[in-house]
N, CA, C and O atoms as a Tinker XYZ file with bonds, in Angstrom:
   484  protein
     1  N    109.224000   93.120000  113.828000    73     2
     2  CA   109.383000   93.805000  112.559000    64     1     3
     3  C    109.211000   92.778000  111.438000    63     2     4     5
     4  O    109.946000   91.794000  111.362000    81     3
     5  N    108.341000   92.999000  110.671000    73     3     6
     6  CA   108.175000   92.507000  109.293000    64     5     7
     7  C    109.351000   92.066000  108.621000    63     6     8     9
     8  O    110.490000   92.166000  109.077000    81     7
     9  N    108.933000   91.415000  107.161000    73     7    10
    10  CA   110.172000   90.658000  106.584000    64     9    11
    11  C    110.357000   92.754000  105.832000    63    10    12    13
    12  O    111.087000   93.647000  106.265000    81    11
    13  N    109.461000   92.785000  104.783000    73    11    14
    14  CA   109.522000   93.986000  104.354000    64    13    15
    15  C    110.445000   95.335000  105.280000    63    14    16    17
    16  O    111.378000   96.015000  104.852000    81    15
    17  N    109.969000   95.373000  106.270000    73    15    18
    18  CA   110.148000   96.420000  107.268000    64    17    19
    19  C    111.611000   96.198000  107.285000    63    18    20    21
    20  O    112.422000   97.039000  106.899000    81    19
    21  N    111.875000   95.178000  107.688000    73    19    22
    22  CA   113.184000   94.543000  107.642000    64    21    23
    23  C    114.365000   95.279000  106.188000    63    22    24    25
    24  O    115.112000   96.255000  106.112000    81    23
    25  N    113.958000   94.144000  105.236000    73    23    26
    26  CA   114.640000   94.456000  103.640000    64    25    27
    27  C    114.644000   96.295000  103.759000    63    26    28    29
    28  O    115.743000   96.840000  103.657000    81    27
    29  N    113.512000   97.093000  103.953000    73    27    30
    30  CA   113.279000   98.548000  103.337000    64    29    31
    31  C    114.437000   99.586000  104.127000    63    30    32    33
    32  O    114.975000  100.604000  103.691000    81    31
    33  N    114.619000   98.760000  105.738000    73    31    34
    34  CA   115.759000   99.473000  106.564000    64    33    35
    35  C    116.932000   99.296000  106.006000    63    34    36    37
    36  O    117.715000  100.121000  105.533000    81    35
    37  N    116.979000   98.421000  106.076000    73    35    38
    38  CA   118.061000   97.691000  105.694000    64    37    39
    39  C    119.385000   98.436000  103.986000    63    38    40    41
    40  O    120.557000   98.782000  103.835000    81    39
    41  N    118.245000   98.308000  103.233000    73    39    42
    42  CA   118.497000   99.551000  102.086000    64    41    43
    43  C    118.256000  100.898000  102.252000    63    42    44    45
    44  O    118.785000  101.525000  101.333000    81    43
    45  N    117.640000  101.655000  103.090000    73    43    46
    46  CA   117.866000  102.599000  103.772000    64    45    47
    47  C    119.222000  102.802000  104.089000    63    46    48    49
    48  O    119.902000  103.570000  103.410000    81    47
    49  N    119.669000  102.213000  105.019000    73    47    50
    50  CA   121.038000  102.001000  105.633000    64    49    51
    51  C    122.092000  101.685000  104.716000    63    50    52    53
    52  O    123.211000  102.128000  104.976000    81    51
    53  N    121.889000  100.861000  103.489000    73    51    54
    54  CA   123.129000  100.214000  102.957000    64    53    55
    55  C    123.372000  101.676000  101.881000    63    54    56    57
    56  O    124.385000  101.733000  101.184000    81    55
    57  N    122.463000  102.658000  101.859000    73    55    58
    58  CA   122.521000  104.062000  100.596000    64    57    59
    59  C    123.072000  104.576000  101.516000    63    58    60    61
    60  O    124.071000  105.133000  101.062000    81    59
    61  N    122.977000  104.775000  102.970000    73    59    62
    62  CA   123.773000  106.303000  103.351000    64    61    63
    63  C    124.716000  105.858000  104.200000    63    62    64    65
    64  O    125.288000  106.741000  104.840000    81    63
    65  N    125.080000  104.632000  104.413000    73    63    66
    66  CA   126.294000  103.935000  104.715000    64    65    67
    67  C    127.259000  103.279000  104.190000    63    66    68    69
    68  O    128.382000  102.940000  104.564000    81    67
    69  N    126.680000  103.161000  103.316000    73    67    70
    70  CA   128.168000  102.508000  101.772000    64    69    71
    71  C    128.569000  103.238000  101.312000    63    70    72    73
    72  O    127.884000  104.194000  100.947000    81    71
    73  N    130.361000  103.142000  101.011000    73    71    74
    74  CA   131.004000  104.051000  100.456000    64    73    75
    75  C    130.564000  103.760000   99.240000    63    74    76    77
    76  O    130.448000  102.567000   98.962000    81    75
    77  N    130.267000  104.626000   98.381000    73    75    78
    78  CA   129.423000  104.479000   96.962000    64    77    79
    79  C    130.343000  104.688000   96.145000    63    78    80    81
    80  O    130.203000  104.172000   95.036000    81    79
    81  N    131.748000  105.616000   96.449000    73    79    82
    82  CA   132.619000  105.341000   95.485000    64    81    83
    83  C    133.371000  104.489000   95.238000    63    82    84    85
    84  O    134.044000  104.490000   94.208000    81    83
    85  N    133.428000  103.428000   96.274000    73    83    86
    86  CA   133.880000  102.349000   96.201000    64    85    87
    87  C    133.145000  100.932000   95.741000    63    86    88    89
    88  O    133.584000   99.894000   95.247000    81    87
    89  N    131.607000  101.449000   96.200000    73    87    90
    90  CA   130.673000  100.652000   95.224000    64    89    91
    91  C    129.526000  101.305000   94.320000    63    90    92    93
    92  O    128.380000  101.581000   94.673000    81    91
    93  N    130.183000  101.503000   92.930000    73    91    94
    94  CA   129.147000  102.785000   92.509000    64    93    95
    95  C    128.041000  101.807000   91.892000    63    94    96    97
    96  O    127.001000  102.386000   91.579000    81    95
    97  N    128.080000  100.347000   91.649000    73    95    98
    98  CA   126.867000   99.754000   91.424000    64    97    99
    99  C    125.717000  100.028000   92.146000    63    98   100   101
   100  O    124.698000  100.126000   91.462000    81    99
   101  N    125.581000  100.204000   93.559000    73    99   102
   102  CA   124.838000  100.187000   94.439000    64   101   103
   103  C    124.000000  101.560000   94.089000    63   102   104   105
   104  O    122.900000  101.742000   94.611000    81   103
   105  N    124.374000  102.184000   93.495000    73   103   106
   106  CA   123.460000  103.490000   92.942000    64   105   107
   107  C    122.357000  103.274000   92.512000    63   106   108   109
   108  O    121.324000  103.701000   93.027000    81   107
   109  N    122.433000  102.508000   91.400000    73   107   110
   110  CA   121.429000  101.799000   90.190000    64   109   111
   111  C    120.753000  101.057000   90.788000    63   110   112   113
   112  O    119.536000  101.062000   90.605000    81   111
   113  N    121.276000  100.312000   91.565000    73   111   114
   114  CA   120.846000   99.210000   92.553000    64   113   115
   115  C    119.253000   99.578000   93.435000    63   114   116   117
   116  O    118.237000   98.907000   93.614000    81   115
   117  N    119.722000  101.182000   93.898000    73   115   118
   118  CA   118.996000  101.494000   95.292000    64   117   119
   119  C    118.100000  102.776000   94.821000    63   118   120   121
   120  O    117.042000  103.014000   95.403000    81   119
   121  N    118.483000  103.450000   93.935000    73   119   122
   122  CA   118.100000  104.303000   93.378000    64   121   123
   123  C    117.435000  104.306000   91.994000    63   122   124   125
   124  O    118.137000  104.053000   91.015000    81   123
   125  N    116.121000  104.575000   91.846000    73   123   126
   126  CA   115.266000  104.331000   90.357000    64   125   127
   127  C    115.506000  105.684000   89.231000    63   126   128   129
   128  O    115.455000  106.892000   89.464000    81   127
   129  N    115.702000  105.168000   88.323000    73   127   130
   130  CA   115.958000  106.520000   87.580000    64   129   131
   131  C    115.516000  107.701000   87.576000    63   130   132   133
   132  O    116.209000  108.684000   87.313000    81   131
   133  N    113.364000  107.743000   88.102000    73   131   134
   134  CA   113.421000  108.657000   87.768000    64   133   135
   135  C    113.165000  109.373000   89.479000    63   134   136   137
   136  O    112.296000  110.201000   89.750000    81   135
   137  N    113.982000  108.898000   90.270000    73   135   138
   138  CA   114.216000  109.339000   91.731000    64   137   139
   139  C    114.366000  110.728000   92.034000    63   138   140   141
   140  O    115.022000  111.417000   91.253000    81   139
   141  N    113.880000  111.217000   93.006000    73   139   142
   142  CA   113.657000  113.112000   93.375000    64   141   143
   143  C    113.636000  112.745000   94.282000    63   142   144   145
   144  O    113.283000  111.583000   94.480000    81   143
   145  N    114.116000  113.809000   95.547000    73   143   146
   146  CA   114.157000  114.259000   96.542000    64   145   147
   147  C    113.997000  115.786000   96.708000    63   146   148   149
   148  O    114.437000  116.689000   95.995000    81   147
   149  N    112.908000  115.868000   98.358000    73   147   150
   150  CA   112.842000  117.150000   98.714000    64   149   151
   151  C    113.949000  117.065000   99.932000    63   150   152   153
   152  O    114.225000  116.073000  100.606000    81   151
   153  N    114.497000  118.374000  100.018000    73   151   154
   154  CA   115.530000  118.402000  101.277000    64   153   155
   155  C    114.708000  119.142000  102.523000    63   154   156   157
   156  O    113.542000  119.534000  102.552000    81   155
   157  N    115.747000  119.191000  103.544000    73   155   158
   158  CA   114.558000  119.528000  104.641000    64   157   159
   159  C    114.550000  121.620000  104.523000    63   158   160   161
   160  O    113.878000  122.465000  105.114000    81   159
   161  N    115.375000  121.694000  103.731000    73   159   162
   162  CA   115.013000  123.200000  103.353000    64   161   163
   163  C    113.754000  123.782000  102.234000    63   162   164   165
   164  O    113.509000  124.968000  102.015000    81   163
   165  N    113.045000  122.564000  101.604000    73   163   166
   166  CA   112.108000  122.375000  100.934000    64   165   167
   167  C    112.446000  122.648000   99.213000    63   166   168   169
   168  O    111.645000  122.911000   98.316000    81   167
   169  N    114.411000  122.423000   99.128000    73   167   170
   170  CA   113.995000  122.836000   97.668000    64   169   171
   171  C    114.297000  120.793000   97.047000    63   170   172   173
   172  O    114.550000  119.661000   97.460000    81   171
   173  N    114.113000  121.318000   96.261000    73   171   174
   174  CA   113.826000  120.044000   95.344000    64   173   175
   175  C    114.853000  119.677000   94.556000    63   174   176   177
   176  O    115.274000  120.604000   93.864000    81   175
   177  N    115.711000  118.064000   94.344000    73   175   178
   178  CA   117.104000  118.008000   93.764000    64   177   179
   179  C    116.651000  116.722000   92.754000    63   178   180   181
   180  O    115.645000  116.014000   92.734000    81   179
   181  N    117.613000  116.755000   92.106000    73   179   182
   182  CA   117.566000  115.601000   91.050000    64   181   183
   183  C    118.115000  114.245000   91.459000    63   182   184   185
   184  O    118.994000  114.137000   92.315000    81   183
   185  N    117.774000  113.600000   91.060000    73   183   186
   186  CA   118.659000  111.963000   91.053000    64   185   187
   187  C    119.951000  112.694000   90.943000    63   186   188   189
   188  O    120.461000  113.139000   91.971000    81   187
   189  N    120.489000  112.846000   89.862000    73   187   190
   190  CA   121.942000  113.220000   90.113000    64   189   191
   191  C    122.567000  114.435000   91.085000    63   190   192   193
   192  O    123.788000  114.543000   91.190000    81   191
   193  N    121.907000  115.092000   91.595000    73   191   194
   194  CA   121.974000  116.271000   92.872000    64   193   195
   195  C    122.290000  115.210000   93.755000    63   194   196   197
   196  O    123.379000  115.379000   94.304000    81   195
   197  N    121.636000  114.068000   94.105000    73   195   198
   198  CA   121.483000  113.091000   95.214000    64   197   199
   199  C    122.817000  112.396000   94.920000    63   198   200   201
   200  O    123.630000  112.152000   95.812000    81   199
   201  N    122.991000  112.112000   93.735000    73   199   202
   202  CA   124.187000  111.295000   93.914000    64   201   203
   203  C    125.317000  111.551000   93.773000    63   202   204   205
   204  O    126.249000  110.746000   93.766000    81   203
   205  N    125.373000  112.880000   93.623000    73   203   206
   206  CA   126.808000  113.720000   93.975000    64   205   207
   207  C    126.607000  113.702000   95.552000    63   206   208   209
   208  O    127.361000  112.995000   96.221000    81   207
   209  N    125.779000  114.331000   96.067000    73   207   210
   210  CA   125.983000  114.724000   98.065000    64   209   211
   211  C    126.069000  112.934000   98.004000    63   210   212   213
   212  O    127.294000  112.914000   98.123000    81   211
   213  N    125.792000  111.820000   97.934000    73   211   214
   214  CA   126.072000  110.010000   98.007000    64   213   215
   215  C    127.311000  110.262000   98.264000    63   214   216   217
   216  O    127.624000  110.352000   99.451000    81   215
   217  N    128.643000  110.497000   96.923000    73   215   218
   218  CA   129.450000  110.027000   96.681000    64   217   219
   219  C    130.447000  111.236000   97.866000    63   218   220   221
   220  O    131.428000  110.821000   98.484000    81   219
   221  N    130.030000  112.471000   97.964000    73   219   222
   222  CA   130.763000  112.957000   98.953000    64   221   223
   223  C    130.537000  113.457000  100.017000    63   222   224   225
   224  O    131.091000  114.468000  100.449000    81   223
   225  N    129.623000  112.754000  100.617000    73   223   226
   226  CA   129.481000  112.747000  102.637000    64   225   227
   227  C    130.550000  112.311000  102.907000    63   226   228   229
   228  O    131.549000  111.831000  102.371000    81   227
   229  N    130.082000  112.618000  104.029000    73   227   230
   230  CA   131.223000  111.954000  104.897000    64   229   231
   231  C    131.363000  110.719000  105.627000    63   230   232   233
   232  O    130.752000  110.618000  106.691000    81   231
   233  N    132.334000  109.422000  105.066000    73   231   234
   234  CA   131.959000  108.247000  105.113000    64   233   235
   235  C    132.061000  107.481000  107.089000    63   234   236   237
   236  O    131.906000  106.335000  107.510000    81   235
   237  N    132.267000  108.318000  107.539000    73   235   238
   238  CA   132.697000  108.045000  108.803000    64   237   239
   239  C    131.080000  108.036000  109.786000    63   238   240   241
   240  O    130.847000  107.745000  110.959000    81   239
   241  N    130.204000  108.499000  108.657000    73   239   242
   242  CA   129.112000  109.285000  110.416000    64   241   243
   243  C    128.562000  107.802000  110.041000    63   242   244   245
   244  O    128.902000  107.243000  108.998000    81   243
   245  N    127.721000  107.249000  110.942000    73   243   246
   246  CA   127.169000  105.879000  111.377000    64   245   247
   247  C    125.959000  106.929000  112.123000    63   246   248   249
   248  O    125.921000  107.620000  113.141000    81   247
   249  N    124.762000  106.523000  110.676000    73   247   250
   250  CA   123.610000  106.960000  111.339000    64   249   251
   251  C    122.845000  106.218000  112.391000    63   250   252   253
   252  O    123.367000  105.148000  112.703000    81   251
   253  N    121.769000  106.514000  112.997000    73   251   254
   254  CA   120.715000  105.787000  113.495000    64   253   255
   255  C    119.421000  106.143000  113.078000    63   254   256   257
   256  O    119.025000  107.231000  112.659000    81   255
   257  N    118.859000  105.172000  113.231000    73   255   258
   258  CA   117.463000  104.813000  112.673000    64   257   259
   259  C    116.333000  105.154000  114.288000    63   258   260   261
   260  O    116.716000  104.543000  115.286000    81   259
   261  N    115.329000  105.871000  114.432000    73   259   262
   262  CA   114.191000  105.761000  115.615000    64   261   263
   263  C    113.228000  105.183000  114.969000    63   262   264   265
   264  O    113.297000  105.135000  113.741000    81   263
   265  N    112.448000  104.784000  115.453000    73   263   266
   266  CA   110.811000  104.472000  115.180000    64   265   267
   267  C    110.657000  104.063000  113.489000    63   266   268   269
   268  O    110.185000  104.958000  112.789000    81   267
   269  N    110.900000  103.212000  113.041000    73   267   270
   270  CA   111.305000  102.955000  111.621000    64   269   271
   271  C    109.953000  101.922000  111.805000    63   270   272   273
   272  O    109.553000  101.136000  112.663000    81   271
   273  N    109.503000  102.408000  110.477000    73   271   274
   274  CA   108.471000  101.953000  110.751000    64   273   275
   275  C    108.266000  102.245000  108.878000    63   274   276   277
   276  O    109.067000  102.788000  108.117000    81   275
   277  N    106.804000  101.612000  108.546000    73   275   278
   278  CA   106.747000  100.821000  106.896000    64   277   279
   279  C    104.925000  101.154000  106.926000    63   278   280   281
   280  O    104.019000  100.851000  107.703000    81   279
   281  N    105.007000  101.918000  105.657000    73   279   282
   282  CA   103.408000  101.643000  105.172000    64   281   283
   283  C    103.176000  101.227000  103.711000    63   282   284   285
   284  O    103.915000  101.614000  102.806000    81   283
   285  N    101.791000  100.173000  103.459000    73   283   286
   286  CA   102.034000   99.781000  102.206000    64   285   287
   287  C    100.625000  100.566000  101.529000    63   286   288   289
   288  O     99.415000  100.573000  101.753000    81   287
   289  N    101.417000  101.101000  100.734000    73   287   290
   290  CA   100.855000  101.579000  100.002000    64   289   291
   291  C     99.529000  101.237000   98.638000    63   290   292   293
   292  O     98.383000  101.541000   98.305000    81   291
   293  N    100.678000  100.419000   98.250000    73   291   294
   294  CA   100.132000   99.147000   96.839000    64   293   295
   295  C    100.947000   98.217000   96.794000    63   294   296   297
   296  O    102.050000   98.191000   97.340000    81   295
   297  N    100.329000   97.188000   95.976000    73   295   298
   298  CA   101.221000   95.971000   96.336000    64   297   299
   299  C    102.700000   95.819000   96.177000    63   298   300   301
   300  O    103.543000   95.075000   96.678000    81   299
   301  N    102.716000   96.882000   95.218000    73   299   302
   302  CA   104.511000   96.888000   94.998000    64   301   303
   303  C    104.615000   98.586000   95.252000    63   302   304   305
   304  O    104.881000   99.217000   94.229000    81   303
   305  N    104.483000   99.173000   96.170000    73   303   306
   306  CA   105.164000  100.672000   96.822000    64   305   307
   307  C    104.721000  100.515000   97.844000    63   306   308   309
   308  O    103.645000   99.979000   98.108000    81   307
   309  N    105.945000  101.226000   98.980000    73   307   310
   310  CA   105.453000  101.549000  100.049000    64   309   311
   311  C    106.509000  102.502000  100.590000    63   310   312   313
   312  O    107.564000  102.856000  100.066000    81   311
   313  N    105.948000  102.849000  101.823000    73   311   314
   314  CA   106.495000  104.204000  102.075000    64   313   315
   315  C    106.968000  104.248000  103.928000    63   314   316   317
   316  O    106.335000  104.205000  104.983000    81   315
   317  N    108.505000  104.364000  103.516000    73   315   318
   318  CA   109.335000  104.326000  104.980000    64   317   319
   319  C    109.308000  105.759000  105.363000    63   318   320   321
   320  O    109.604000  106.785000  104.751000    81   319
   321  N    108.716000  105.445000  106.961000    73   319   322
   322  CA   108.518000  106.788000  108.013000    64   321   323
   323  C    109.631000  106.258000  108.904000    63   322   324   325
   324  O    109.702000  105.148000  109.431000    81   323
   325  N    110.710000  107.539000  108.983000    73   323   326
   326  CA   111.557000  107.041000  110.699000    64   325   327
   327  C    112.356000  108.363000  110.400000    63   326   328   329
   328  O    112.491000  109.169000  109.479000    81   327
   329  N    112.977000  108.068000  112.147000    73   327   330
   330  CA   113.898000  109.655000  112.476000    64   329   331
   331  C    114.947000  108.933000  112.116000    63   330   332   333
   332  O    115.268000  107.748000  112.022000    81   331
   333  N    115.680000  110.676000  111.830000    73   331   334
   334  CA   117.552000  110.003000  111.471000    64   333   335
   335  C    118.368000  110.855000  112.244000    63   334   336   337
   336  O    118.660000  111.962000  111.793000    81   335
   337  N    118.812000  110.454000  113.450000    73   335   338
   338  CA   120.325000  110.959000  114.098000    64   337   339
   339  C    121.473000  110.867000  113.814000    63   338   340   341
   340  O    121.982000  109.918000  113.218000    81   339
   341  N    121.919000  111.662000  114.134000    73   339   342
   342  CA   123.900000  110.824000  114.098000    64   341   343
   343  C    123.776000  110.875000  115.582000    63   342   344   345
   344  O    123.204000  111.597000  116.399000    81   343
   345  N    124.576000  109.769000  115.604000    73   343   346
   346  CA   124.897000  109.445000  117.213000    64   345   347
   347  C    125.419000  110.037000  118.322000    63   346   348   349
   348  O    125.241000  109.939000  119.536000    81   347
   349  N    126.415000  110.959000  117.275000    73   347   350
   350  CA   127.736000  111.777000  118.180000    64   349   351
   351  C    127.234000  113.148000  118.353000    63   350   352   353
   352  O    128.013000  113.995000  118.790000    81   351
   353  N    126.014000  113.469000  118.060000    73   351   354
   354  CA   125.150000  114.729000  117.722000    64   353   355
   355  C    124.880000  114.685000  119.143000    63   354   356   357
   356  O    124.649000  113.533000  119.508000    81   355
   357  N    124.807000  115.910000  120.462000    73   355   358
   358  CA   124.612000  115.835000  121.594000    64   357   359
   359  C    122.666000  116.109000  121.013000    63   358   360   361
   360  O    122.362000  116.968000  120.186000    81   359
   361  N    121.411000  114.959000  121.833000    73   359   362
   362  CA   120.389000  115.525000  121.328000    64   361   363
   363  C    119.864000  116.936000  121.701000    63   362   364   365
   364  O    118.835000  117.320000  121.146000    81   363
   365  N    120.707000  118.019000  122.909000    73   363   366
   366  CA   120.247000  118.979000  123.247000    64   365   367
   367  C    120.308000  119.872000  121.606000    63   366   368   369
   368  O    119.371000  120.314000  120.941000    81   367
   369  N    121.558000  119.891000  121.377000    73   367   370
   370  CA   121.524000  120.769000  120.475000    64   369   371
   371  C    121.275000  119.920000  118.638000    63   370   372   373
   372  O    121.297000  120.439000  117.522000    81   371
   373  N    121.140000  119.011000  118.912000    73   371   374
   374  CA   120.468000  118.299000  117.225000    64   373   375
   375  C    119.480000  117.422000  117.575000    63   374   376   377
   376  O    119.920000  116.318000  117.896000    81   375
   377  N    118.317000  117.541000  117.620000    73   375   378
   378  CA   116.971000  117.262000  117.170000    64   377   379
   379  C    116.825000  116.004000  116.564000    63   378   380   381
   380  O    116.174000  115.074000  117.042000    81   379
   381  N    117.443000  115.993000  115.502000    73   379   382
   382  CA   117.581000  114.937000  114.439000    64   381   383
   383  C    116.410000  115.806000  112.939000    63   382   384   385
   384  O    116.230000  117.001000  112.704000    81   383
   385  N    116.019000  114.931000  112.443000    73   383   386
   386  CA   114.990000  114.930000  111.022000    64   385   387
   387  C    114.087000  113.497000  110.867000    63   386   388   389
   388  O    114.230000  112.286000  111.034000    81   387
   389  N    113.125000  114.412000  110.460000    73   387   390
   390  CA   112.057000  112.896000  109.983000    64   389   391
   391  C    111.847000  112.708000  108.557000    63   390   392   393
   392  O    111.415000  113.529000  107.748000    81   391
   393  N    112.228000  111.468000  108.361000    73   391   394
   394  CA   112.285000  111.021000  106.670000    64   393   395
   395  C    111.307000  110.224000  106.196000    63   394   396   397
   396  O    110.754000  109.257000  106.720000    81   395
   397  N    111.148000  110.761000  105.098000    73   395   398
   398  CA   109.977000  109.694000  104.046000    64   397   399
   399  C    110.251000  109.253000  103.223000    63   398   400   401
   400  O    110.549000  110.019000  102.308000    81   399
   401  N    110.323000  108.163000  103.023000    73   399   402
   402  CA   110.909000  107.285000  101.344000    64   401   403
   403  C    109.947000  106.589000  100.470000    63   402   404   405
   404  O    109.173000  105.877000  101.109000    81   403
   405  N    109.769000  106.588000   99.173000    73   403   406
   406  CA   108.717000  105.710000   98.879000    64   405   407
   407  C    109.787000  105.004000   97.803000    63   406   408   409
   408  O    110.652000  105.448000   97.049000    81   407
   409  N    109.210000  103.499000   98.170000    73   407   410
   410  CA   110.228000  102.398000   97.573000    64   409   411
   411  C    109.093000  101.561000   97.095000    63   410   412   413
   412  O    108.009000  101.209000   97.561000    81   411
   413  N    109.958000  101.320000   95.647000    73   411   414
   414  CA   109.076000  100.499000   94.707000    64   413   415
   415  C    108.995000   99.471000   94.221000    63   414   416   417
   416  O    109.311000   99.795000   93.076000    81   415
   417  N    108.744000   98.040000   94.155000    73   415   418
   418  CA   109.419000   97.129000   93.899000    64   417   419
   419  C    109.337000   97.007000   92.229000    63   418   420   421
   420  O    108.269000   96.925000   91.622000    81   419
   421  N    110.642000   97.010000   91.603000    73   419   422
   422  CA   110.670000   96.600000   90.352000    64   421   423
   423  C    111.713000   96.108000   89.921000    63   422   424   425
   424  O    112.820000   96.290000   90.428000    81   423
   425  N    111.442000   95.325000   88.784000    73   423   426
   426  CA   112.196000   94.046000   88.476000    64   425   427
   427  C    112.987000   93.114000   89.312000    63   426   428   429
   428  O    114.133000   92.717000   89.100000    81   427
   429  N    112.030000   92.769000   90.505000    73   427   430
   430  CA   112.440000   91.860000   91.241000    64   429   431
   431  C    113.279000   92.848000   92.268000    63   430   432   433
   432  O    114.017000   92.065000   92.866000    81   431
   433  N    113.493000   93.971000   92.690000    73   431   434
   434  CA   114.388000   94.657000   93.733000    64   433   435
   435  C    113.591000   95.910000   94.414000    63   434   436   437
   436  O    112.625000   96.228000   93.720000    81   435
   437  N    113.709000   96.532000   95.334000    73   435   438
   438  CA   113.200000   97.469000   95.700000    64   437   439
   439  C    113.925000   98.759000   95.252000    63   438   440   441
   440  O    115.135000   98.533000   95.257000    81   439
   441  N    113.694000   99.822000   94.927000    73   439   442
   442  CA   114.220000  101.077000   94.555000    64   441   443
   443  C    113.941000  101.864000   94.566000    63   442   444   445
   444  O    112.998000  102.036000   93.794000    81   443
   445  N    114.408000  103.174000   95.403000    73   443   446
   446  CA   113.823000  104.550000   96.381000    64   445   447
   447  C    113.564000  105.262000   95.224000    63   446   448   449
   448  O    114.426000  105.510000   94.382000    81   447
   449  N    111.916000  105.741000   95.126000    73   447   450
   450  CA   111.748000  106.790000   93.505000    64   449   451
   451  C    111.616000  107.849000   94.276000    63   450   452   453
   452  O    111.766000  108.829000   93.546000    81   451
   453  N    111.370000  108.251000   95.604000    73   451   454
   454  CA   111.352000  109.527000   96.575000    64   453   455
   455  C    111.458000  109.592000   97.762000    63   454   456   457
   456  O    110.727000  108.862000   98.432000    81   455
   457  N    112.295000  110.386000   98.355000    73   455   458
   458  CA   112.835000  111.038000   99.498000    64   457   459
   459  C    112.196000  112.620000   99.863000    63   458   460   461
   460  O    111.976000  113.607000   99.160000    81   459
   461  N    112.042000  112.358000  101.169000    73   459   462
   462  CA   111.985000  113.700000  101.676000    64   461   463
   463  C    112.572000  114.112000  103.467000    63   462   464   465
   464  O    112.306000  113.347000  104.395000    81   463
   465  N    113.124000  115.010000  103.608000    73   463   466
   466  CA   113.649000  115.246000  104.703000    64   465   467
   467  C    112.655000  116.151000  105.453000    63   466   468   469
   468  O    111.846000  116.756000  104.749000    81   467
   469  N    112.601000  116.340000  106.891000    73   467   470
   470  CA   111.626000  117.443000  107.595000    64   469   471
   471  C    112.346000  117.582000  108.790000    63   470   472   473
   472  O    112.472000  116.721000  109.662000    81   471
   473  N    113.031000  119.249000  108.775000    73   471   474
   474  CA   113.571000  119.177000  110.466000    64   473   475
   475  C    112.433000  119.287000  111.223000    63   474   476   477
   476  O    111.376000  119.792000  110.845000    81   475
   477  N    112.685000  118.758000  112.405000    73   475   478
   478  CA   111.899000  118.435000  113.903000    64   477   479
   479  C    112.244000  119.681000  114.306000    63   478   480   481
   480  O    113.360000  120.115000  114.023000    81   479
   481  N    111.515000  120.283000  114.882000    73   479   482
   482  CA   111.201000  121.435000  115.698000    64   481   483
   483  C    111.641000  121.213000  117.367000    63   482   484
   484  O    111.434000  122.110000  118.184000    81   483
């Protein structure tokens, strides 16, 4: 795995595994202002839609990452493909979802301007 591939999981992981109300810097941090997400029901939420469901998941689930994997787009965007399980999910009856992120590098940091979720069939 790449240095990139590396850093892009890595912040992947530190957004839906940090308690954010305990570190609400990490918002600004990981998230670009003008950030959107599609959900896997296909409707469409705001940066702040996103960072209300952030601040109240549930801090206990410890996701996993499959096939995580990095495409570059341009020299400063690129775009994370990988599945997301929870662990404790039996896979007969949860599938998981496949996610897309496009992360941008600016002012020296990387920062997710889009998300999208897709349930697996």
């Amino acid at each position: 795995m790449d240095l990139i591939t590396k850093q892009i999981r890595q912040l992947e992981l530190k957004l839906l595994q940090s308690d954010l109300i305990a570190h609400p810097g990490l918002i600004d941090e990981l998230l670009a202002e003008s950030f959107e997400e599609i959900d896997s029901n296909g409707e469409t939420h705001t940066r702040d839609d996103v960072i209300d469901w952030l601040l109240h998941k549930d801090k206990h689930i410890q996701w996993s990452f499959k096939d995580f994997r990095i495409k570059t787009l341009t020299n400063d965007v690129v775009l994370a493909v990988y599945s997301l399980h929870k662990p404790d999910q039996p896979s007969i009856d949860y599938t998981g979802s496949i996610r897309t992120s496009i992360w941008q590098y600016q002012k020296n940091q990387w920062k997710m301007v889009f998300h999208q979720a897709s349930r697996r069939s």
